[in-house]
């Protein structure tokens, strides 16, 4: 849940133009840019999720 919350917060920063990229977020947070980008992908998940049959 923490990762999901962070991802949506970061996505909001991007959407609002407060930061220009995942790399900028990574610098601010002291993380690798790949970590930030991986977490940002969580914002693309479907709310209900999809299940394979």
PDB file of N, CA, C and O in Angstrom:
ATOM      1  N   UNK A   1       0.819  -1.191   0.000  1.00  0.00           N
ATOM      2  CA  UNK A   1       0.000   0.000   0.000  1.00  0.00           C
ATOM      3  C   UNK A   1       0.871   1.267   0.000  1.00  0.00           C
ATOM      4  O   UNK A   1       0.489   2.248  -0.601  1.00  0.00           O
ATOM      5  N   UNK A   2       1.995   1.210   0.685  1.00  0.00           N
ATOM      6  CA  UNK A   2       2.877   2.376   0.720  1.00  0.00           C
ATOM      7  C   UNK A   2       3.390   2.683  -0.681  1.00  0.00           C
ATOM      8  O   UNK A   2       3.397   3.845  -1.112  1.00  0.00           O
ATOM      9  N   UNK A   3       3.803   1.659  -1.394  1.00  0.00           N
ATOM     10  CA  UNK A   3       4.322   1.848  -2.753  1.00  0.00           C
ATOM     11  C   UNK A   3       3.249   2.448  -3.657  1.00  0.00           C
ATOM     12  O   UNK A   3       3.527   3.354  -4.457  1.00  0.00           O
ATOM     13  N   UNK A   4       2.043   1.963  -3.539  1.00  0.00           N
ATOM     14  CA  UNK A   4       0.943   2.467  -4.357  1.00  0.00           C
ATOM     15  C   UNK A   4       0.648   3.930  -4.030  1.00  0.00           C
ATOM     16  O   UNK A   4       0.455   4.750  -4.930  1.00  0.00           O
ATOM     17  N   UNK A   5       0.659   4.265  -2.760  1.00  0.00           N
ATOM     18  CA  UNK A   5       0.428   5.655  -2.344  1.00  0.00           C
ATOM     19  C   UNK A   5       1.513   6.580  -2.885  1.00  0.00           C
ATOM     20  O   UNK A   5       1.217   7.673  -3.377  1.00  0.00           O
ATOM     21  N   UNK A   6       2.746   6.144  -2.767  1.00  0.00           N
ATOM     22  CA  UNK A   6       3.859   6.955  -3.277  1.00  0.00           C
ATOM     23  C   UNK A   6       3.738   7.142  -4.782  1.00  0.00           C
ATOM     24  O   UNK A   6       3.946   8.241  -5.304  1.00  0.00           O
ATOM     25  N   UNK A   7       3.386   6.074  -5.477  1.00  0.00           N
ATOM     26  CA  UNK A   7       3.271   6.140  -6.931  1.00  0.00           C
ATOM     27  C   UNK A   7       2.214   7.161  -7.353  1.00  0.00           C
ATOM     28  O   UNK A   7       2.443   7.966  -8.256  1.00  0.00           O
ATOM     29  N   UNK A   8       1.063   7.152  -6.692  1.00  0.00           N
ATOM     30  CA  UNK A   8       0.008   8.100  -7.051  1.00  0.00           C
ATOM     31  C   UNK A   8       0.386   9.523  -6.662  1.00  0.00           C
ATOM     32  O   UNK A   8       0.056  10.477  -7.375  1.00  0.00           O
ATOM     33  N   UNK A   9       1.090   9.689  -5.564  1.00  0.00           N
ATOM     34  CA  UNK A   9       1.576  11.017  -5.179  1.00  0.00           C
ATOM     35  C   UNK A   9       2.549  11.538  -6.225  1.00  0.00           C
ATOM     36  O   UNK A   9       2.445  12.683  -6.678  1.00  0.00           O
ATOM     37  N   UNK A  10       3.495  10.704  -6.624  1.00  0.00           N
ATOM     38  CA  UNK A  10       4.470  11.101  -7.636  1.00  0.00           C
ATOM     39  C   UNK A  10       3.793  11.408  -8.969  1.00  0.00           C
ATOM     40  O   UNK A  10       4.164  12.348  -9.660  1.00  0.00           O
ATOM     41  N   UNK A  11       2.795  10.601  -9.324  1.00  0.00           N
ATOM     42  CA  UNK A  11       2.084  10.841 -10.579  1.00  0.00           C
ATOM     43  C   UNK A  11       1.378  12.190 -10.525  1.00  0.00           C
ATOM     44  O   UNK A  11       1.348  12.931 -11.514  1.00  0.00           O
ATOM     45  N   UNK A  12       0.829  12.548  -9.379  1.00  0.00           N
ATOM     46  CA  UNK A  12       0.181  13.846  -9.217  1.00  0.00           C
ATOM     47  C   UNK A  12       1.188  14.987  -9.376  1.00  0.00           C
ATOM     48  O   UNK A  12       0.891  16.004  -9.993  1.00  0.00           O
ATOM     49  N   UNK A  13       2.389  14.797  -8.816  1.00  0.00           N
ATOM     50  CA  UNK A  13       3.438  15.804  -8.989  1.00  0.00           C
ATOM     51  C   UNK A  13       3.758  16.004 -10.470  1.00  0.00           C
ATOM     52  O   UNK A  13       3.929  17.146 -10.930  1.00  0.00           O
ATOM     53  N   UNK A  14       3.830  14.903 -11.204  1.00  0.00           N
ATOM     54  CA  UNK A  14       4.091  14.975 -12.640  1.00  0.00           C
ATOM     55  C   UNK A  14       2.934  15.652 -13.380  1.00  0.00           C
ATOM     56  O   UNK A  14       3.141  16.537 -14.210  1.00  0.00           O
ATOM     57  N   UNK A  15       1.717  15.245 -13.062  1.00  0.00           N
ATOM     58  CA  UNK A  15       0.539  15.799 -13.726  1.00  0.00           C
ATOM     59  C   UNK A  15       0.396  17.297 -13.479  1.00  0.00           C
ATOM     60  O   UNK A  15      -0.029  18.042 -14.364  1.00  0.00           O
ATOM     61  N   UNK A  16       0.742  17.730 -12.270  1.00  0.00           N
ATOM     62  CA  UNK A  16       0.628  19.141 -11.909  1.00  0.00           C
ATOM     63  C   UNK A  16       1.805  19.978 -12.396  1.00  0.00           C
ATOM     64  O   UNK A  16       1.808  21.197 -12.245  1.00  0.00           O
ATOM     65  N   UNK A  17       2.808  19.321 -12.961  1.00  0.00           N
ATOM     66  CA  UNK A  17       3.969  20.026 -13.484  1.00  0.00           C
ATOM     67  C   UNK A  17       4.941  20.492 -12.409  1.00  0.00           C
ATOM     68  O   UNK A  17       5.795  21.340 -12.668  1.00  0.00           O
ATOM     69  N   UNK A  18       4.822  19.940 -11.210  1.00  0.00           N
ATOM     70  CA  UNK A  18       5.731  20.315 -10.127  1.00  0.00           C
ATOM     71  C   UNK A  18       7.099  19.676 -10.282  1.00  0.00           C
ATOM     72  O   UNK A  18       8.088  20.173  -9.729  1.00  0.00           O
ATOM     73  N   UNK A  19       7.155  18.571 -11.002  1.00  0.00           N
ATOM     74  CA  UNK A  19       8.407  17.916 -11.373  1.00  0.00           C
ATOM     75  C   UNK A  19       8.317  17.574 -12.856  1.00  0.00           C
ATOM     76  O   UNK A  19       7.228  17.418 -13.397  1.00  0.00           O
ATOM     77  N   UNK A  20       9.474  17.438 -13.480  1.00  0.00           N
ATOM     78  CA  UNK A  20       9.484  17.199 -14.913  1.00  0.00           C
ATOM     79  C   UNK A  20       9.641  15.749 -15.328  1.00  0.00           C
ATOM     80  O   UNK A  20       9.337  15.398 -16.455  1.00  0.00           O
ATOM     81  N   UNK A  21      10.107  14.910 -14.382  1.00  0.00           N
ATOM     82  CA  UNK A  21      10.356  13.520 -14.764  1.00  0.00           C
ATOM     83  C   UNK A  21      10.508  12.631 -13.536  1.00  0.00           C
ATOM     84  O   UNK A  21      10.662  13.123 -12.412  1.00  0.00           O
ATOM     85  N   UNK A  22      10.493  11.329 -13.801  1.00  0.00           N
ATOM     86  CA  UNK A  22      10.752  10.366 -12.742  1.00  0.00           C
ATOM     87  C   UNK A  22      12.165  10.507 -12.200  1.00  0.00           C
ATOM     88  O   UNK A  22      12.404  10.298 -11.013  1.00  0.00           O
ATOM     89  N   UNK A  23      13.085  10.916 -13.052  1.00  0.00           N
ATOM     90  CA  UNK A  23      14.466  11.117 -12.607  1.00  0.00           C
ATOM     91  C   UNK A  23      14.563  12.261 -11.602  1.00  0.00           C
ATOM     92  O   UNK A  23      15.323  12.187 -10.641  1.00  0.00           O
ATOM     93  N   UNK A  24      13.773  13.302 -11.815  1.00  0.00           N
ATOM     94  CA  UNK A  24      13.753  14.421 -10.867  1.00  0.00           C
ATOM     95  C   UNK A  24      13.188  13.981  -9.513  1.00  0.00           C
ATOM     96  O   UNK A  24      13.691  14.363  -8.460  1.00  0.00           O
ATOM     97  N   UNK A  25      12.148  13.164  -9.559  1.00  0.00           N
ATOM     98  CA  UNK A  25      11.585  12.623  -8.321  1.00  0.00           C
ATOM     99  C   UNK A  25      12.635  11.778  -7.607  1.00  0.00           C
ATOM    100  O   UNK A  25      12.803  11.869  -6.392  1.00  0.00           O
ATOM    101  N   UNK A  26      13.333  10.950  -8.371  1.00  0.00           N
ATOM    102  CA  UNK A  26      14.361  10.083  -7.791  1.00  0.00           C
ATOM    103  C   UNK A  26      15.431  10.902  -7.072  1.00  0.00           C
ATOM    104  O   UNK A  26      15.838  10.550  -5.963  1.00  0.00           O
ATOM    105  N   UNK A  27      15.867  11.992  -7.687  1.00  0.00           N
ATOM    106  CA  UNK A  27      16.870  12.849  -7.049  1.00  0.00           C
ATOM    107  C   UNK A  27      16.341  13.422  -5.745  1.00  0.00           C
ATOM    108  O   UNK A  27      17.039  13.442  -4.737  1.00  0.00           O
ATOM    109  N   UNK A  28      15.094  13.892  -5.760  1.00  0.00           N
ATOM    110  CA  UNK A  28      14.481  14.468  -4.554  1.00  0.00           C
ATOM    111  C   UNK A  28      14.347  13.440  -3.435  1.00  0.00           C
ATOM    112  O   UNK A  28      14.499  13.760  -2.269  1.00  0.00           O
ATOM    113  N   UNK A  29      14.016  12.208  -3.823  1.00  0.00           N
ATOM    114  CA  UNK A  29      13.742  11.157  -2.848  1.00  0.00           C
ATOM    115  C   UNK A  29      14.980  10.338  -2.474  1.00  0.00           C
ATOM    116  O   UNK A  29      14.918   9.502  -1.579  1.00  0.00           O
ATOM    117  N   UNK A  30      16.064  10.545  -3.194  1.00  0.00           N
ATOM    118  CA  UNK A  30      17.274   9.769  -2.940  1.00  0.00           C
ATOM    119  C   UNK A  30      17.158   8.324  -3.379  1.00  0.00           C
ATOM    120  O   UNK A  30      17.700   7.423  -2.740  1.00  0.00           O
ATOM    121  N   UNK A  31      16.448   8.112  -4.497  1.00  0.00           N
ATOM    122  CA  UNK A  31      16.226   6.770  -5.040  1.00  0.00           C
ATOM    123  C   UNK A  31      16.804   6.674  -6.440  1.00  0.00           C
ATOM    124  O   UNK A  31      17.106   7.681  -7.075  1.00  0.00           O
ATOM    125  N   UNK A  32      16.934   5.452  -6.937  1.00  0.00           N
ATOM    126  CA  UNK A  32      17.317   5.240  -8.326  1.00  0.00           C
ATOM    127  C   UNK A  32      16.121   5.582  -9.204  1.00  0.00           C
ATOM    128  O   UNK A  32      14.972   5.304  -8.838  1.00  0.00           O
ATOM    129  N   UNK A  33      16.397   6.171 -10.371  1.00  0.00           N
ATOM    130  CA  UNK A  33      15.292   6.531 -11.264  1.00  0.00           C
ATOM    131  C   UNK A  33      14.505   5.303 -11.704  1.00  0.00           C
ATOM    132  O   UNK A  33      13.292   5.379 -11.905  1.00  0.00           O
ATOM    133  N   UNK A  34      15.164   4.162 -11.819  1.00  0.00           N
ATOM    134  CA  UNK A  34      14.452   2.940 -12.225  1.00  0.00           C
ATOM    135  C   UNK A  34      13.438   2.515 -11.156  1.00  0.00           C
ATOM    136  O   UNK A  34      12.362   2.025 -11.487  1.00  0.00           O
ATOM    137  N   UNK A  35      13.774   2.737  -9.896  1.00  0.00           N
ATOM    138  CA  UNK A  35      12.836   2.406  -8.811  1.00  0.00           C
ATOM    139  C   UNK A  35      11.587   3.274  -8.913  1.00  0.00           C
ATOM    140  O   UNK A  35      10.461   2.781  -8.820  1.00  0.00           O
ATOM    141  N   UNK A  36      11.786   4.558  -9.124  1.00  0.00           N
ATOM    142  CA  UNK A  36      10.651   5.481  -9.254  1.00  0.00           C
ATOM    143  C   UNK A  36       9.800   5.097 -10.460  1.00  0.00           C
ATOM    144  O   UNK A  36       8.570   5.018 -10.370  1.00  0.00           O
ATOM    145  N   UNK A  37      10.442   4.836 -11.586  1.00  0.00           N
ATOM    146  CA  UNK A  37       9.690   4.489 -12.791  1.00  0.00           C
ATOM    147  C   UNK A  37       8.915   3.182 -12.630  1.00  0.00           C
ATOM    148  O   UNK A  37       7.786   3.058 -13.115  1.00  0.00           O
ATOM    149  N   UNK A  38       9.490   2.210 -11.939  1.00  0.00           N
ATOM    150  CA  UNK A  38       8.775   0.949 -11.688  1.00  0.00           C
ATOM    151  C   UNK A  38       7.545   1.188 -10.831  1.00  0.00           C
ATOM    152  O   UNK A  38       6.478   0.638 -11.088  1.00  0.00           O
ATOM    153  N   UNK A  39       7.695   2.018  -9.805  1.00  0.00           N
ATOM    154  CA  UNK A  39       6.549   2.295  -8.939  1.00  0.00           C
ATOM    155  C   UNK A  39       5.486   3.113  -9.668  1.00  0.00           C
ATOM    156  O   UNK A  39       4.285   2.904  -9.445  1.00  0.00           O
ATOM    157  N   UNK A  40       5.906   4.023 -10.533  1.00  0.00           N
ATOM    158  CA  UNK A  40       4.930   4.811 -11.292  1.00  0.00           C
ATOM    159  C   UNK A  40       4.060   3.925 -12.175  1.00  0.00           C
ATOM    160  O   UNK A  40       2.909   4.271 -12.455  1.00  0.00           O
ATOM    161  N   UNK A  41       4.579   2.798 -12.588  1.00  0.00           N
ATOM    162  CA  UNK A  41       3.784   1.865 -13.410  1.00  0.00           C
ATOM    163  C   UNK A  41       2.575   1.340 -12.646  1.00  0.00           C
ATOM    164  O   UNK A  41       1.587   0.928 -13.253  1.00  0.00           O
ATOM    165  N   UNK A  42       2.635   1.361 -11.324  1.00  0.00           N
ATOM    166  CA  UNK A  42       1.496   0.904 -10.519  1.00  0.00           C
ATOM    167  C   UNK A  42       0.255   1.751 -10.767  1.00  0.00           C
ATOM    168  O   UNK A  42      -0.870   1.279 -10.595  1.00  0.00           O
ATOM    169  N   UNK A  43       0.447   3.000 -11.172  1.00  0.00           N
ATOM    170  CA  UNK A  43      -0.700   3.873 -11.426  1.00  0.00           C
ATOM    171  C   UNK A  43      -1.469   3.456 -12.681  1.00  0.00           C
ATOM    172  O   UNK A  43      -2.567   3.937 -12.910  1.00  0.00           O
ATOM    173  N   UNK A  44      -0.902   2.562 -13.455  1.00  0.00           N
ATOM    174  CA  UNK A  44      -1.546   2.104 -14.692  1.00  0.00           C
ATOM    175  C   UNK A  44      -2.380   0.840 -14.506  1.00  0.00           C
ATOM    176  O   UNK A  44      -3.052   0.410 -15.440  1.00  0.00           O
ATOM    177  N   UNK A  45      -2.343   0.263 -13.317  1.00  0.00           N
ATOM    178  CA  UNK A  45      -3.098  -0.958 -13.056  1.00  0.00           C
ATOM    179  C   UNK A  45      -4.597  -0.694 -13.032  1.00  0.00           C
ATOM    180  O   UNK A  45      -5.036   0.371 -12.599  1.00  0.00           O
ATOM    181  N   UNK A  46      -5.378  -1.673 -13.483  1.00  0.00           N
ATOM    182  CA  UNK A  46      -6.836  -1.558 -13.408  1.00  0.00           C
ATOM    183  C   UNK A  46      -7.264  -1.677 -11.961  1.00  0.00           C
ATOM    184  O   UNK A  46      -6.736  -2.499 -11.215  1.00  0.00           O
ATOM    185  N   UNK A  47      -8.246  -0.882 -11.533  1.00  0.00           N
ATOM    186  CA  UNK A  47      -8.709  -0.939 -10.143  1.00  0.00           C
ATOM    187  C   UNK A  47      -9.181  -2.332  -9.719  1.00  0.00           C
ATOM    188  O   UNK A  47      -8.876  -2.795  -8.631  1.00  0.00           O
ATOM    189  N   UNK A  48      -9.915  -3.023 -10.590  1.00  0.00           N
ATOM    190  CA  UNK A  48     -10.417  -4.348 -10.255  1.00  0.00           C
ATOM    191  C   UNK A  48      -9.455  -5.459 -10.575  1.00  0.00           C
ATOM    192  O   UNK A  48      -9.613  -6.584 -10.155  1.00  0.00           O
ATOM    193  N   UNK A  49      -8.424  -5.114 -11.342  1.00  0.00           N
ATOM    194  CA  UNK A  49      -7.475  -6.135 -11.767  1.00  0.00           C
ATOM    195  C   UNK A  49      -8.087  -7.036 -12.820  1.00  0.00           C
ATOM    196  O   UNK A  49      -9.294  -7.145 -12.945  1.00  0.00           O
ATOM    197  N   UNK A  50      -7.263  -7.652 -13.586  1.00  0.00           N
ATOM    198  CA  UNK A  50      -7.752  -8.598 -14.585  1.00  0.00           C
ATOM    199  C   UNK A  50      -7.283  -9.984 -14.205  1.00  0.00           C
ATOM    200  O   UNK A  50      -6.197 -10.162 -13.672  1.00  0.00           O
ATOM    201  N   UNK A  51      -8.100 -10.945 -14.463  1.00  0.00           N
ATOM    202  CA  UNK A  51      -7.772 -12.320 -14.111  1.00  0.00           C
ATOM    203  C   UNK A  51      -7.709 -13.185 -15.357  1.00  0.00           C
ATOM    204  O   UNK A  51      -8.583 -13.101 -16.215  1.00  0.00           O
ATOM    205  N   UNK A  52      -6.693 -13.981 -15.426  1.00  0.00           N
ATOM    206  CA  UNK A  52      -6.563 -14.911 -16.544  1.00  0.00           C
ATOM    207  C   UNK A  52      -7.461 -16.114 -16.295  1.00  0.00           C
ATOM    208  O   UNK A  52      -7.582 -16.597 -15.179  1.00  0.00           O
ATOM    209  N   UNK A  53      -8.083 -16.559 -17.343  1.00  0.00           N
ATOM    210  CA  UNK A  53      -8.968 -17.724 -17.216  1.00  0.00           C
ATOM    211  C   UNK A  53      -8.255 -18.952 -17.703  1.00  0.00           C
ATOM    212  O   UNK A  53      -7.483 -18.972 -18.561  1.00  0.00           O
TER     213      UNK A  53
END
